[in-house]
Amino acid sequence: IRRVSDGYRSDAGSLFSRCCHTSGERVINAGFVAYLYSIGHSVFGNTPLYYVLQFSTILILVLAANTAYADFPRLASLLARDEYAPKQLAFRGERLAFSNGIVMLGILSGLLIILFGGSTEALLPLYAVAVFTAFTLSQSGMVQHWRRLKGNRWLPKAIINGIGAVATGLVTLIAAVTGFMDPTLPIV
């Protein structure tokens, strides 16, 4: 633990709550502005890099949300087909979508909104853990895929996916530990 010029501690626990960049200047957050916005604006100013950061953040969030709604019903149907989930989840509706999985995902999402009082601040740690858990499982699955296939240049591909699995696994662990430290969250 070291002290910075404004008197705030700088360690792993306070890194997310009181972000300081290298000059020791404190990043001010008015309470209604996202930390990523505050940090990005302090580091990059109004340069094109700041807008690249903001656009990248939006893109990651949209892709992660789309992945959940596109792939959860398909995954649930596969689990139902193998008898690891209720068989109703394998049903394809009129539009060739797994309707029951989509309805279930909507109901679970609504329950989480009710349970967390609609607070996005309280839901974000859960969202981060869920997204990075999915990324970790996906990367781990690809390692198994390359190991089974053992086609042309399978080892470098498996190593790349293995590095991805370890990296996203560490992010999942960090997000779980730091995100759920708040005793006021319904999960704790």
mmCIF file of C-alpha atoms in Angstrom:
data_model
loop_
_atom_site.group_PDB
_atom_site.id
_atom_site.type_symbol
_atom_site.label_atom_id
_atom_site.label_comp_id
_atom_site.label_asym_id
_atom_site.label_seq_id
_atom_site.Cartn_x
_atom_site.Cartn_y
_atom_site.Cartn_z
ATOM 1 C CA ILE A 1 0.000 0.000 0.000
ATOM 2 C CA ARG A 2 1.347 3.391 -0.911
ATOM 3 C CA ARG A 3 0.043 6.887 -0.362
ATOM 4 C CA VAL A 4 -0.562 9.192 -3.286
ATOM 5 C CA SER A 5 -0.387 12.951 -3.268
ATOM 6 C CA ASP A 6 -4.083 13.492 -2.478
ATOM 7 C CA GLY A 7 -3.954 11.302 0.647
ATOM 8 C CA TYR A 8 -6.028 8.423 -0.675
ATOM 9 C CA ARG A 9 -4.761 4.862 -0.436
ATOM 10 C CA SER A 10 -3.773 3.211 -3.671
ATOM 11 C CA ASP A 11 -4.137 -0.562 -3.439
ATOM 12 C CA ALA A 12 -6.102 -3.254 -5.246
ATOM 13 C CA GLY A 13 -9.249 -2.667 -3.181
ATOM 14 C CA SER A 14 -9.420 1.043 -3.798
ATOM 15 C CA LEU A 15 -8.288 0.908 -7.431
ATOM 16 C CA PHE A 16 -11.844 0.737 -8.727
ATOM 17 C CA SER A 17 -13.330 3.210 -6.268
ATOM 18 C CA ARG A 18 -10.634 5.897 -6.274
ATOM 19 C CA CYS A 19 -8.771 5.821 -9.545
ATOM 20 C CA CYS A 20 -5.608 7.854 -9.734
ATOM 21 C CA HIS A 21 -3.430 8.137 -12.780
ATOM 22 C CA THR A 22 0.345 8.365 -12.799
ATOM 23 C CA SER A 23 0.694 12.032 -11.901
ATOM 24 C CA GLY A 24 -1.196 11.456 -8.643
ATOM 25 C CA GLU A 25 -4.041 13.713 -9.743
ATOM 26 C CA ARG A 26 -7.374 12.482 -8.379
ATOM 27 C CA VAL A 27 -10.134 11.527 -10.790
ATOM 28 C CA ILE A 28 -13.302 13.211 -9.580
ATOM 29 C CA ASN A 29 -16.546 11.320 -9.960
ATOM 30 C CA ALA A 30 -19.705 13.289 -9.254
ATOM 31 C CA GLY A 31 -21.667 10.147 -8.424
ATOM 32 C CA PHE A 32 -23.740 10.075 -11.602
ATOM 33 C CA VAL A 33 -20.910 9.674 -14.111
ATOM 34 C CA ALA A 34 -19.454 6.254 -14.898
ATOM 35 C CA TYR A 35 -15.912 5.682 -13.675
ATOM 36 C CA LEU A 36 -14.780 4.605 -17.129
ATOM 37 C CA TYR A 37 -15.985 7.960 -18.461
ATOM 38 C CA SER A 38 -14.143 9.817 -15.700
ATOM 39 C CA ILE A 39 -10.916 7.874 -16.136
ATOM 40 C CA GLY A 40 -11.069 8.011 -19.929
ATOM 41 C CA HIS A 41 -11.718 11.736 -19.922
ATOM 42 C CA SER A 42 -8.897 12.353 -17.444
ATOM 43 C CA VAL A 43 -6.401 10.240 -19.387
ATOM 44 C CA PHE A 44 -7.354 11.058 -22.984
ATOM 45 C CA GLY A 45 -9.218 14.377 -22.732
ATOM 46 C CA ASN A 46 -11.438 15.086 -25.740
ATOM 47 C CA THR A 47 -9.122 13.319 -28.169
ATOM 48 C CA PRO A 48 -10.197 10.647 -30.644
ATOM 49 C CA LEU A 49 -8.843 7.963 -28.261
ATOM 50 C CA TYR A 50 -11.464 8.970 -25.703
ATOM 51 C CA TYR A 51 -14.234 8.382 -28.240
ATOM 52 C CA VAL A 52 -12.674 5.063 -29.288
ATOM 53 C CA LEU A 53 -12.801 4.017 -25.614
ATOM 54 C CA GLN A 54 -16.464 5.008 -25.277
ATOM 55 C CA PHE A 55 -17.467 3.324 -28.543
ATOM 56 C CA SER A 56 -15.557 0.156 -27.602
ATOM 57 C CA THR A 57 -17.337 0.034 -24.248
ATOM 58 C CA ILE A 58 -20.745 0.342 -25.908
ATOM 59 C CA LEU A 59 -19.837 -2.321 -28.462
ATOM 60 C CA ILE A 60 -18.694 -4.788 -25.777
ATOM 61 C CA LEU A 61 -21.882 -4.285 -23.744
ATOM 62 C CA VAL A 62 -24.170 -4.667 -26.762
ATOM 63 C CA LEU A 63 -22.374 -7.786 -28.004
ATOM 64 C CA ALA A 64 -22.443 -9.366 -24.551
ATOM 65 C CA ALA A 65 -26.167 -8.701 -24.138
ATOM 66 C CA ASN A 66 -26.914 -9.974 -27.641
ATOM 67 C CA THR A 67 -24.911 -13.128 -27.005
ATOM 68 C CA ALA A 68 -26.997 -13.929 -23.928
ATOM 69 C CA TYR A 69 -30.318 -13.531 -25.729
ATOM 70 C CA ALA A 70 -29.159 -15.266 -28.898
ATOM 71 C CA ASP A 71 -27.363 -18.221 -27.361
ATOM 72 C CA PHE A 72 -29.006 -18.970 -24.013
ATOM 73 C CA PRO A 73 -32.164 -20.426 -25.618
ATOM 74 C CA ARG A 74 -30.017 -22.558 -27.943
ATOM 75 C CA LEU A 75 -27.838 -23.775 -25.053
ATOM 76 C CA ALA A 76 -30.935 -24.496 -22.944
ATOM 77 C CA SER A 77 -32.412 -26.536 -25.813
ATOM 78 C CA LEU A 78 -29.232 -28.614 -26.083
ATOM 79 C CA LEU A 79 -29.277 -29.215 -22.335
ATOM 80 C CA ALA A 80 -32.955 -30.185 -22.552
ATOM 81 C CA ARG A 81 -32.251 -32.560 -25.421
ATOM 82 C CA ASP A 82 -29.600 -34.284 -23.272
ATOM 83 C CA GLU A 83 -32.030 -34.313 -20.305
ATOM 84 C CA TYR A 84 -30.059 -31.847 -18.152
ATOM 85 C CA ALA A 85 -32.812 -29.222 -18.312
ATOM 86 C CA PRO A 86 -36.624 -29.315 -18.576
ATOM 87 C CA LYS A 87 -37.699 -30.777 -21.935
ATOM 88 C CA GLN A 88 -39.934 -27.739 -22.629
ATOM 89 C CA LEU A 89 -36.781 -25.707 -23.348
ATOM 90 C CA ALA A 90 -36.125 -27.800 -26.472
ATOM 91 C CA PHE A 91 -39.373 -26.612 -28.107
ATOM 92 C CA ARG A 92 -39.035 -24.541 -31.293
ATOM 93 C CA GLY A 93 -41.769 -21.990 -31.812
ATOM 94 C CA GLU A 94 -43.456 -20.885 -35.038
ATOM 95 C CA ARG A 95 -40.541 -18.616 -35.950
ATOM 96 C CA LEU A 96 -38.004 -21.394 -35.468
ATOM 97 C CA ALA A 97 -36.738 -19.850 -32.258
ATOM 98 C CA PHE A 98 -36.571 -21.623 -28.923
ATOM 99 C CA SER A 99 -39.550 -19.704 -27.568
ATOM 100 C CA ASN A 100 -39.626 -21.221 -24.095
ATOM 101 C CA GLY A 101 -35.944 -20.395 -23.559
ATOM 102 C CA ILE A 102 -36.536 -16.801 -24.640
ATOM 103 C CA VAL A 103 -39.554 -16.489 -22.328
ATOM 104 C CA MET A 104 -37.580 -18.042 -19.449
ATOM 105 C CA LEU A 105 -34.693 -15.629 -19.995
ATOM 106 C CA GLY A 106 -37.120 -12.693 -20.018
ATOM 107 C CA ILE A 107 -38.784 -13.851 -16.803
ATOM 108 C CA LEU A 108 -35.439 -14.371 -15.054
ATOM 109 C CA SER A 109 -34.279 -10.938 -16.207
ATOM 110 C CA GLY A 110 -37.463 -9.369 -14.858
ATOM 111 C CA LEU A 111 -37.009 -11.151 -11.523
ATOM 112 C CA LEU A 112 -33.450 -9.839 -11.246
ATOM 113 C CA ILE A 113 -34.658 -6.297 -11.952
ATOM 114 C CA ILE A 114 -37.288 -6.658 -9.223
ATOM 115 C CA LEU A 115 -34.850 -8.302 -6.771
ATOM 116 C CA PHE A 116 -32.243 -5.562 -7.283
ATOM 117 C CA GLY A 117 -34.808 -2.756 -7.263
ATOM 118 C CA GLY A 118 -33.948 -1.749 -10.829
ATOM 119 C CA SER A 119 -30.555 -0.477 -9.665
ATOM 120 C CA THR A 120 -28.060 -0.854 -12.489
ATOM 121 C CA GLU A 121 -25.289 -0.152 -10.002
ATOM 122 C CA ALA A 122 -26.307 -3.262 -8.067
ATOM 123 C CA LEU A 123 -26.803 -5.373 -11.221
ATOM 124 C CA LEU A 124 -23.467 -4.533 -12.864
ATOM 125 C CA PRO A 125 -21.315 -6.846 -10.695
ATOM 126 C CA LEU A 126 -23.650 -9.746 -11.457
ATOM 127 C CA TYR A 127 -23.601 -8.840 -15.160
ATOM 128 C CA ALA A 128 -19.800 -8.680 -15.223
ATOM 129 C CA VAL A 129 -19.437 -12.059 -13.533
ATOM 130 C CA ALA A 130 -21.998 -13.652 -15.863
ATOM 131 C CA VAL A 131 -20.411 -12.233 -19.021
ATOM 132 C CA PHE A 132 -16.866 -13.219 -18.121
ATOM 133 C CA THR A 133 -18.001 -16.649 -16.918
ATOM 134 C CA ALA A 134 -19.534 -17.181 -20.354
ATOM 135 C CA PHE A 135 -16.332 -15.988 -22.035
ATOM 136 C CA THR A 136 -14.260 -18.339 -19.850
ATOM 137 C CA LEU A 137 -16.476 -21.316 -20.596
ATOM 138 C CA SER A 138 -16.411 -20.497 -24.304
ATOM 139 C CA GLN A 139 -12.620 -20.276 -24.410
ATOM 140 C CA SER A 140 -12.281 -23.481 -22.376
ATOM 141 C CA GLY A 141 -14.659 -25.228 -24.744
ATOM 142 C CA MET A 142 -12.542 -24.149 -27.689
ATOM 143 C CA VAL A 143 -9.449 -25.632 -26.035
ATOM 144 C CA GLN A 144 -11.305 -28.954 -25.756
ATOM 145 C CA HIS A 145 -12.468 -28.603 -29.364
ATOM 146 C CA TRP A 146 -8.920 -28.168 -30.665
ATOM 147 C CA ARG A 147 -7.652 -31.045 -28.489
ATOM 148 C CA ARG A 148 -10.275 -33.419 -29.887
ATOM 149 C CA LEU A 149 -9.974 -32.289 -33.493
ATOM 150 C CA LYS A 150 -6.146 -32.248 -33.623
ATOM 151 C CA GLY A 151 -6.189 -30.912 -37.146
ATOM 152 C CA ASN A 152 -3.641 -28.707 -38.853
ATOM 153 C CA ARG A 153 -1.889 -26.360 -36.366
ATOM 154 C CA TRP A 154 -4.241 -27.309 -33.523
ATOM 155 C CA LEU A 155 -1.717 -26.678 -30.738
ATOM 156 C CA PRO A 156 -1.177 -22.910 -31.336
ATOM 157 C CA LYS A 157 -4.946 -22.469 -31.585
ATOM 158 C CA ALA A 158 -5.471 -24.373 -28.338
ATOM 159 C CA ILE A 159 -2.767 -22.315 -26.625
ATOM 160 C CA ILE A 160 -4.361 -19.030 -27.742
ATOM 161 C CA ASN A 161 -7.772 -20.160 -26.476
ATOM 162 C CA GLY A 162 -6.131 -21.435 -23.284
ATOM 163 C CA ILE A 163 -4.573 -18.027 -22.650
ATOM 164 C CA GLY A 164 -7.989 -16.481 -23.292
ATOM 165 C CA ALA A 165 -9.606 -18.888 -20.826
ATOM 166 C CA VAL A 166 -7.061 -18.083 -18.115
ATOM 167 C CA ALA A 167 -7.318 -14.316 -18.716
ATOM 168 C CA THR A 168 -11.113 -14.239 -18.686
ATOM 169 C CA GLY A 169 -11.145 -16.621 -15.714
ATOM 170 C CA LEU A 170 -8.971 -14.204 -13.740
ATOM 171 C CA VAL A 171 -11.239 -11.308 -14.705
ATOM 172 C CA THR A 172 -14.245 -13.375 -13.565
ATOM 173 C CA LEU A 173 -12.589 -14.061 -10.227
ATOM 174 C CA ILE A 174 -11.598 -10.416 -9.726
ATOM 175 C CA ALA A 175 -15.077 -9.211 -10.734
ATOM 176 C CA ALA A 176 -16.705 -11.673 -8.334
ATOM 177 C CA VAL A 177 -14.503 -10.746 -5.394
ATOM 178 C CA THR A 178 -14.587 -6.979 -5.887
ATOM 179 C CA GLY A 179 -18.148 -6.771 -7.153
ATOM 180 C CA PHE A 180 -19.805 -8.637 -4.332
ATOM 181 C CA MET A 181 -17.961 -7.019 -1.431
ATOM 182 C CA ASP A 182 -20.864 -4.597 -0.866
ATOM 183 C CA PRO A 183 -23.033 -6.093 1.914
ATOM 184 C CA THR A 184 -26.076 -4.095 0.762
ATOM 185 C CA LEU A 185 -26.398 -6.137 -2.449
ATOM 186 C CA PRO A 186 -29.156 -8.788 -2.390
ATOM 187 C CA ILE A 187 -26.611 -11.455 -3.394
ATOM 188 C CA VAL A 188 -24.365 -11.095 -0.336
#
